[in-house]
GROMACS .gro file of C-alpha atoms in nm:
model
  337
    1MET     CA    1   0.007   0.003  -0.002
    2LYS     CA    2   0.157   0.320  -0.125
    3HIS     CA    3  -0.113   0.543  -0.032
    4LEU     CA    4  -0.449   0.590   0.146
    5LEU     CA    5  -0.688   0.783  -0.079
    6SER     CA    6  -1.015   0.640  -0.086
    7THR     CA    7  -1.194   0.322   0.064
    8GLN     CA    8  -1.315   0.245  -0.296
    9ASP     CA    9  -0.970   0.139  -0.382
   10LEU     CA   10  -0.956  -0.093  -0.096
   11SER     CA   11  -1.012  -0.482  -0.140
   12HIS     CA   12  -1.179  -0.706   0.115
   13ALA     CA   13  -0.814  -0.836   0.197
   14ASP     CA   14  -0.686  -0.483   0.210
   15ALA     CA   15  -0.961  -0.375   0.464
   16LEU     CA   16  -0.895  -0.664   0.671
   17ARG     CA   17  -0.547  -0.609   0.691
   18ILE     CA   18  -0.570  -0.249   0.822
   19LEU     CA   19  -0.846  -0.365   1.071
   20ASP     CA   20  -0.629  -0.647   1.204
   21THR     CA   21  -0.345  -0.439   1.229
   22ALA     CA   22  -0.557  -0.187   1.433
   23GLU     CA   23  -0.651  -0.472   1.676
   24GLU     CA   24  -0.281  -0.494   1.751
   25MET     CA   25  -0.231  -0.130   1.798
   26ALA     CA   26  -0.550  -0.090   2.022
   27THR     CA   27  -0.352  -0.312   2.278
   28VAL     CA   28  -0.105  -0.003   2.305
   29SER     CA   29  -0.395   0.206   2.459
   30GLY     CA   30  -0.418  -0.024   2.753
   31ARG     CA   31  -0.060   0.008   2.837
   32GLU     CA   32   0.113   0.256   3.110
   33VAL     CA   33   0.342   0.347   2.874
   34LYS     CA   34   0.140   0.404   2.506
   35LYS     CA   35   0.446   0.396   2.268
   36LEU     CA   36   0.582   0.145   2.010
   37PRO     CA   37   0.925   0.239   1.837
   38ALA     CA   38   0.784   0.122   1.493
   39LEU     CA   39   0.816   0.460   1.333
   40ARG     CA   40   1.130   0.610   1.504
   41GLY     CA   41   1.283   0.855   1.282
   42ARG     CA   42   1.013   0.890   1.052
   43THR     CA   43   0.827   1.241   1.014
   44VAL     CA   44   0.451   1.274   0.966
   45VAL     CA   45   0.330   1.608   0.847
   46ASN     CA   46  -0.048   1.690   0.908
   47LEU     CA   47  -0.106   1.919   0.642
   48PHE     CA   48  -0.475   2.060   0.719
   49LEU     CA   49  -0.605   2.322   0.465
   50GLU     CA   50  -0.940   2.287   0.620
   51ASP     CA   51  -1.059   2.321   0.979
   52SER     CA   52  -1.038   1.987   1.186
   53THR     CA   53  -1.035   1.899   1.557
   54ARG     CA   54  -1.076   1.519   1.595
   55THR     CA   55  -0.892   1.396   1.273
   56ARG     CA   56  -0.593   1.623   1.318
   57ILE     CA   57  -0.546   1.534   1.688
   58SER     CA   58  -0.619   1.157   1.617
   59PHE     CA   59  -0.348   1.154   1.351
   60GLU     CA   60  -0.097   1.343   1.573
   61ALA     CA   61  -0.147   1.099   1.857
   62ALA     CA   62  -0.138   0.823   1.638
   63ALA     CA   63   0.202   0.884   1.481
   64LYS     CA   64   0.339   0.989   1.824
   65ARG     CA   65   0.251   0.649   1.981
   66LEU     CA   66   0.455   0.498   1.691
   67SER     CA   67   0.732   0.726   1.811
   68ALA     CA   68   0.736   0.941   1.470
   69ASP     CA   69   0.817   1.298   1.460
   70VAL     CA   70   0.501   1.520   1.386
   71ILE     CA   71   0.495   1.846   1.213
   72ASN     CA   72   0.154   2.045   1.202
   73PHE     CA   73   0.070   2.250   0.929
   74SER     CA   74  -0.229   2.443   0.872
   75GLY     CA   75  -0.322   2.704   0.598
   76LYS     CA   76  -0.395   3.000   0.818
   77GLY     CA   77  -0.098   3.197   0.916
   78THR     CA   78   0.126   3.044   0.656
   79SER     CA   79   0.252   3.092   0.312
   80VAL     CA   80  -0.067   2.930   0.169
   81SER     CA   81  -0.254   3.212   0.306
   82LYS     CA   82  -0.008   3.433   0.087
   83GLY     CA   83  -0.065   3.247  -0.236
   84GLU     CA   84   0.171   2.935  -0.215
   85SER     CA   85   0.064   2.636  -0.430
   86LEU     CA   86  -0.004   2.305  -0.293
   87LYS     CA   87   0.279   2.188  -0.516
   88ASP     CA   88   0.535   2.412  -0.357
   89THR     CA   89   0.404   2.372  -0.009
   90VAL     CA   90   0.449   1.989  -0.031
   91GLN     CA   91   0.778   2.000  -0.184
   92THR     CA   92   0.898   2.233   0.113
   93LEU     CA   93   0.757   1.996   0.357
   94GLU     CA   94   0.913   1.686   0.204
   95ALA     CA   95   1.243   1.896   0.178
   96ILE     CA   96   1.233   1.937   0.556
   97GLY     CA   97   1.193   1.551   0.582
   98ALA     CA   98   0.839   1.455   0.549
   99ASP     CA   99   0.788   1.077   0.505
  100ALA     CA  100   0.414   1.093   0.497
  101ILE     CA  101   0.167   1.373   0.442
  102VAL     CA  102  -0.187   1.358   0.598
  103MET     CA  103  -0.383   1.604   0.418
  104ARG     CA  104  -0.718   1.774   0.451
  105HIS     CA  105  -0.821   1.988   0.160
  106TRP     CA  106  -1.150   2.180   0.091
  107ALA     CA  107  -1.108   2.044  -0.297
  108SER     CA  108  -1.239   1.691  -0.392
  109GLY     CA  109  -0.990   1.489  -0.553
  110ALA     CA  110  -0.695   1.696  -0.399
  111ALA     CA  111  -0.525   1.391  -0.225
  112ALA     CA  112  -0.523   1.178  -0.531
  113GLN     CA  113  -0.387   1.463  -0.746
  114LEU     CA  114  -0.106   1.493  -0.501
  115ALA     CA  115  -0.038   1.134  -0.482
  116ASP     CA  116  -0.048   1.103  -0.864
  117SER     CA  117   0.141   1.421  -0.933
  118GLY     CA  118   0.496   1.311  -0.904
  119TRP     CA  119   0.566   1.622  -0.699
  120ILE     CA  120   0.680   1.426  -0.388
  121ARG     CA  121   0.783   1.075  -0.283
  122SER     CA  122   0.610   1.069   0.043
  123ALA     CA  123   0.307   0.873   0.145
  124VAL     CA  124  -0.022   1.040   0.117
  125VAL     CA  125  -0.298   1.000   0.342
  126ASN     CA  126  -0.632   1.136   0.254
  127ALA     CA  127  -0.787   1.301   0.581
  128GLY     CA  128  -1.073   1.443   0.398
  129ASP     CA  129  -1.114   1.596   0.049
  130GLY     CA  130  -1.410   1.806   0.026
  131THR     CA  131  -1.739   1.619  -0.038
  132HIS     CA  132  -1.532   1.319  -0.187
  133GLU     CA  133  -1.378   1.079   0.093
  134HIS     CA  134  -1.262   1.042   0.426
  135PRO     CA  135  -1.113   0.689   0.441
  136THR     CA  136  -0.981   0.662   0.781
  137GLN     CA  137  -1.315   0.763   0.926
  138ALA     CA  138  -1.485   0.478   0.753
  139LEU     CA  139  -1.223   0.243   0.855
  140LEU     CA  140  -1.260   0.333   1.265
  141ASP     CA  141  -1.636   0.306   1.191
  142ALA     CA  142  -1.587  -0.037   1.053
  143PHE     CA  143  -1.362  -0.111   1.313
  144THR     CA  144  -1.610  -0.007   1.557
  145LEU     CA  145  -1.907  -0.208   1.409
  146ARG     CA  146  -1.677  -0.527   1.378
  147ARG     CA  147  -1.593  -0.519   1.741
  148HIS     CA  148  -1.980  -0.502   1.858
  149LEU     CA  149  -2.050  -0.803   1.585
  150ALA     CA  150  -1.789  -1.001   1.745
  151LEU     CA  151  -1.921  -0.921   2.104
  152ARG     CA  152  -2.254  -1.022   1.990
  153HIS     CA  153  -2.134  -1.361   1.847
  154GLY     CA  154  -1.878  -1.410   2.133
  155THR     CA  155  -1.579  -1.436   1.911
  156ALA     CA  156  -1.268  -1.247   1.840
  157PRO     CA  157  -1.298  -0.963   1.570
  158HIS     CA  158  -0.959  -1.066   1.393
  159GLY     CA  159  -1.016  -1.183   1.053
  160THR     CA  160  -1.385  -1.142   1.065
  161ASP     CA  161  -1.587  -0.893   0.836
  162LEU     CA  162  -1.946  -0.718   0.844
  163ALA     CA  163  -2.136  -0.975   0.687
  164GLY     CA  164  -2.513  -0.949   0.753
  165MET     CA  165  -2.489  -0.628   0.936
  166LYS     CA  166  -2.765  -0.371   0.838
  167VAL     CA  167  -2.626  -0.010   0.861
  168VAL     CA  168  -2.863   0.290   0.805
  169ILE     CA  169  -2.667   0.599   0.713
  170VAL     CA  170  -2.917   0.920   0.777
  171GLY     CA  171  -2.895   1.283   0.665
  172ASP     CA  172  -2.687   1.507   0.449
  173ILE     CA  173  -2.554   1.241   0.195
  174LEU     CA  174  -2.513   1.495  -0.059
  175HIS     CA  175  -2.244   1.676   0.133
  176SER     CA  176  -2.081   1.409   0.322
  177ARG     CA  177  -1.741   1.243   0.252
  178VAL     CA  178  -1.814   1.019   0.542
  179ALA     CA  179  -2.120   0.871   0.370
  180ARG     CA  180  -1.937   0.778   0.066
  181SER     CA  181  -1.644   0.615   0.244
  182ASN     CA  182  -1.855   0.415   0.455
  183LEU     CA  183  -2.092   0.302   0.174
  184TRP     CA  184  -1.787   0.166  -0.017
  185LEU     CA  185  -1.596   0.010   0.265
  186LEU     CA  186  -1.919  -0.126   0.465
  187THR     CA  187  -2.029  -0.313   0.154
  188THR     CA  188  -1.686  -0.416   0.046
  189LEU     CA  189  -1.708  -0.585   0.405
  190GLY     CA  190  -2.043  -0.752   0.341
  191ALA     CA  191  -2.272  -0.520   0.512
  192GLU     CA  192  -2.596  -0.410   0.374
  193VAL     CA  193  -2.632  -0.027   0.371
  194THR     CA  194  -2.937   0.191   0.354
  195LEU     CA  195  -2.899   0.572   0.274
  196ALA     CA  196  -3.188   0.771   0.458
  197ALA     CA  197  -3.226   1.127   0.339
  198PRO     CA  198  -3.459   1.389   0.228
  199PRO     CA  199  -3.446   1.388  -0.172
  200THR     CA  200  -3.297   1.723  -0.159
  201LEU     CA  201  -2.972   1.587  -0.001
  202VAL     CA  202  -2.948   1.270  -0.205
  203PRO     CA  203  -2.669   1.300  -0.469
  204VAL     CA  204  -2.715   1.246  -0.832
  205GLY     CA  205  -2.651   0.912  -0.960
  206VAL     CA  206  -2.697   0.732  -0.603
  207GLY     CA  207  -2.912   0.469  -0.813
  208ASP     CA  208  -2.586   0.340  -0.927
  209TRP     CA  209  -2.436   0.281  -0.579
  210PRO     CA  210  -2.445  -0.051  -0.404
  211CYS     CA  211  -2.707   0.044  -0.127
  212THR     CA  212  -3.074   0.101  -0.083
  213VAL     CA  213  -3.228   0.450  -0.066
  214THR     CA  214  -3.520   0.552   0.126
  215TYR     CA  215  -3.675   0.891   0.184
  216SER     CA  216  -3.827   0.801   0.541
  217LEU     CA  217  -3.611   0.751   0.828
  218ASP     CA  218  -3.898   0.588   1.012
  219GLU     CA  219  -3.923   0.320   0.739
  220ALA     CA  220  -3.533   0.275   0.770
  221LEU     CA  221  -3.596   0.225   1.154
  222ALA     CA  222  -3.868  -0.028   1.098
  223GLY     CA  223  -3.612  -0.245   0.903
  224ALA     CA  224  -3.435  -0.344   1.251
  225PRO     CA  225  -3.073  -0.185   1.165
  226ASP     CA  226  -2.771  -0.301   1.363
  227ALA     CA  227  -2.652   0.031   1.346
  228VAL     CA  228  -2.781   0.383   1.253
  229MET     CA  229  -2.517   0.653   1.175
  230MET     CA  230  -2.616   1.011   1.192
  231LEU     CA  231  -2.451   1.282   0.967
  232ARG     CA  232  -2.395   1.630   1.065
  233VAL     CA  233  -2.593   1.881   0.850
  234GLN     CA  234  -2.315   2.069   0.681
  235SER     CA  235  -2.451   2.395   0.648
  236GLU     CA  236  -2.105   2.542   0.568
  237ARG     CA  237  -2.118   2.371   0.222
  238MET     CA  238  -2.478   2.461   0.136
  239HIS     CA  239  -2.555   2.762  -0.079
  240ASP     CA  240  -2.916   2.697  -0.137
  241ALA     CA  241  -3.211   2.591   0.084
  242PHE     CA  242  -3.228   2.212   0.100
  243PHE     CA  243  -3.501   2.185   0.359
  244PRO     CA  244  -3.766   2.425   0.496
  245SER     CA  245  -3.613   2.492   0.836
  246ALA     CA  246  -3.401   2.344   1.102
  247ALA     CA  247  -3.714   2.235   1.307
  248GLU     CA  248  -3.859   2.057   1.004
  249TYR     CA  249  -3.545   1.886   0.950
  250THR     CA  250  -3.562   1.769   1.299
  251ARG     CA  251  -3.890   1.647   1.270
  252SER     CA  252  -3.848   1.445   0.972
  253TRP     CA  253  -3.502   1.343   0.987
  254GLY     CA  254  -3.365   1.375   1.352
  255LEU     CA  255  -3.301   1.100   1.577
  256THR     CA  256  -3.551   1.222   1.819
  257ASP     CA  257  -3.644   1.067   2.146
  258GLU     CA  258  -3.951   0.894   1.980
  259ARG     CA  259  -3.707   0.749   1.717
  260LEU     CA  260  -3.468   0.639   1.967
  261GLY     CA  261  -3.785   0.447   2.134
  262MET     CA  262  -3.839   0.292   1.790
  263LEU     CA  263  -3.480   0.192   1.768
  264GLU     CA  264  -3.485   0.024   2.114
  265ALA     CA  265  -3.802  -0.146   2.050
  266SER     CA  266  -3.687  -0.273   1.715
  267GLY     CA  267  -3.588  -0.641   1.832
  268VAL     CA  268  -3.201  -0.564   1.802
  269GLU     CA  269  -3.116  -0.541   2.158
  270ASP     CA  270  -2.750  -0.428   2.086
  271ALA     CA  271  -2.807  -0.167   1.797
  272VAL     CA  272  -2.601   0.118   1.800
  273ILE     CA  273  -2.600   0.482   1.719
  274MET     CA  274  -2.302   0.624   1.542
  275HIS     CA  275  -2.181   0.981   1.453
  276PRO     CA  276  -1.857   1.114   1.318
  277GLY     CA  277  -1.877   1.431   1.497
  278PRO     CA  278  -1.905   1.704   1.571
  279MET     CA  279  -2.277   1.635   1.680
  280ASN     CA  280  -2.525   1.907   1.655
  281ARG     CA  281  -2.752   1.838   1.952
  282GLY     CA  282  -3.130   1.919   1.900
  283LEU     CA  283  -3.082   1.904   1.513
  284GLU     CA  284  -2.992   1.558   1.386
  285ILE     CA  285  -2.978   1.393   1.709
  286SER     CA  286  -3.162   1.461   2.043
  287ALA     CA  287  -2.983   1.496   2.365
  288ALA     CA  288  -3.114   1.162   2.501
  289ALA     CA  289  -2.996   0.989   2.177
  290ALA     CA  290  -2.648   1.145   2.202
  291ASP     CA  291  -2.601   1.062   2.568
  292SER     CA  292  -2.759   0.720   2.519
  293THR     CA  293  -2.552   0.417   2.618
  294ARG     CA  294  -2.604   0.288   2.248
  295ASN     CA  295  -2.405   0.599   2.122
  296THR     CA  296  -2.050   0.499   2.007
  297ALA     CA  297  -1.909   0.832   1.938
  298LEU     CA  298  -1.657   0.826   2.187
  299GLU     CA  299  -1.569   0.481   2.101
  300GLN     CA  300  -1.526   0.591   1.751
  301VAL     CA  301  -1.286   0.858   1.842
  302ALA     CA  302  -1.075   0.610   2.067
  303ASN     CA  303  -1.100   0.350   1.787
  304GLY     CA  304  -0.954   0.615   1.555
  305VAL     CA  305  -0.613   0.655   1.694
  306SER     CA  306  -0.579   0.265   1.669
  307ILE     CA  307  -0.669   0.275   1.299
  308ARG     CA  308  -0.473   0.563   1.198
  309MET     CA  309  -0.165   0.403   1.369
  310ALA     CA  310  -0.228   0.110   1.173
  311VAL     CA  311  -0.265   0.302   0.848
  312LEU     CA  312   0.071   0.501   0.913
  313TYR     CA  313   0.252   0.165   1.021
  314LEU     CA  314   0.157  -0.016   0.696
  315LEU     CA  315   0.258   0.285   0.478
  316LEU     CA  316   0.565   0.354   0.615
  317SER     CA  317   0.685   0.056   0.816
  318ALA     CA  318   0.527  -0.276   0.733
  319SER     CA  319   0.719  -0.387   0.423
  320ASP     CA  320   1.040  -0.366   0.619
  321SER     CA  321   0.933  -0.470   0.959
  322PRO     CA  322   0.648  -0.721   1.044
  323ASP     CA  323   0.668  -0.662   1.388
  324PRO     CA  324   0.536  -0.307   1.494
  325SER     CA  325   0.734  -0.299   1.802
  326THR     CA  326   1.069  -0.313   1.610
  327PRO     CA  327   1.175   0.013   1.452
  328THR     CA  328   1.306   0.023   1.089
  329ALA     CA  329   1.579   0.249   0.986
  330PRO     CA  330   1.473   0.573   0.770
  331SER     CA  331   1.688   0.461   0.489
  332ASP     CA  332   1.508   0.143   0.434
  333ARG     CA  333   1.184   0.280   0.342
  334LYS     CA  334   1.061   0.203  -0.008
  335ALA     CA  335   1.000   0.530  -0.210
  336THR     CA  336   0.673   0.597  -0.324
  337ALA     CA  337   0.548   0.748  -0.633
   0.00000   0.00000   0.00000
């Protein structure tokens, strides 16, 4: 694996390799000293040209737990705000010693452009590009779901997929890179995905996607899903009126207290509520649903560190050192195009 740009590019075997590696990385979180020497001597640059809290901090924590050096770079207060091009920015970062560039960008396709450009040899990780994809978010969501499925069956999660799980993704599908990445990954892993959204927030061409589409959240909940993933309404990307009012959206598409009751009465005792964050309480999710024991939002955040540790390890070190506890020399790293 040279880069991680999209979950659509991942095979079933690729996805399981990342998830299984993340299970190994998760054991580090339970230690008194949360460190592995696997990436000692490597440098990871977090290039975030769009606002982020959870993802940036999670990647920083992941790199540091693997003993990598971390450089955090944002567009504000840097040469990017003076008009410097992406090409010049990333070449400067690589000249400083970047081995991997974790990039969030406002433009869809920016990560793929960087990886295919030939401008740098560093590994590229897509941390979210416009409305296109957010692969590590989908991986951590799949990791969380897989653990819950294993708990249901009383088995270890290692080596298993999501065959038979029913997942409903609700809300602003049109502007959501999380929805797209989850759709590709969850279906690759065998889950049945339903998209539930108002017609104005469903992308053109969704009929060709490997999922079921419904315009009724109540209908989706009546199908007894194993997981309901609520999406944030991305008002910062909306330049038109996609629904009459916030109150109307909540009434029709919010996970209200009444719909929480429907989920609890659906017959799936261990059904979970997921959210990529940040949550807009009172809009797409009620306070009761947000604070419910079914809500895995904080579990997802914790699992995100393990997933991102696995991704960085597999990109920068795995081909040279199969044991994460063993560091590799920087000169051993294979160049990426």
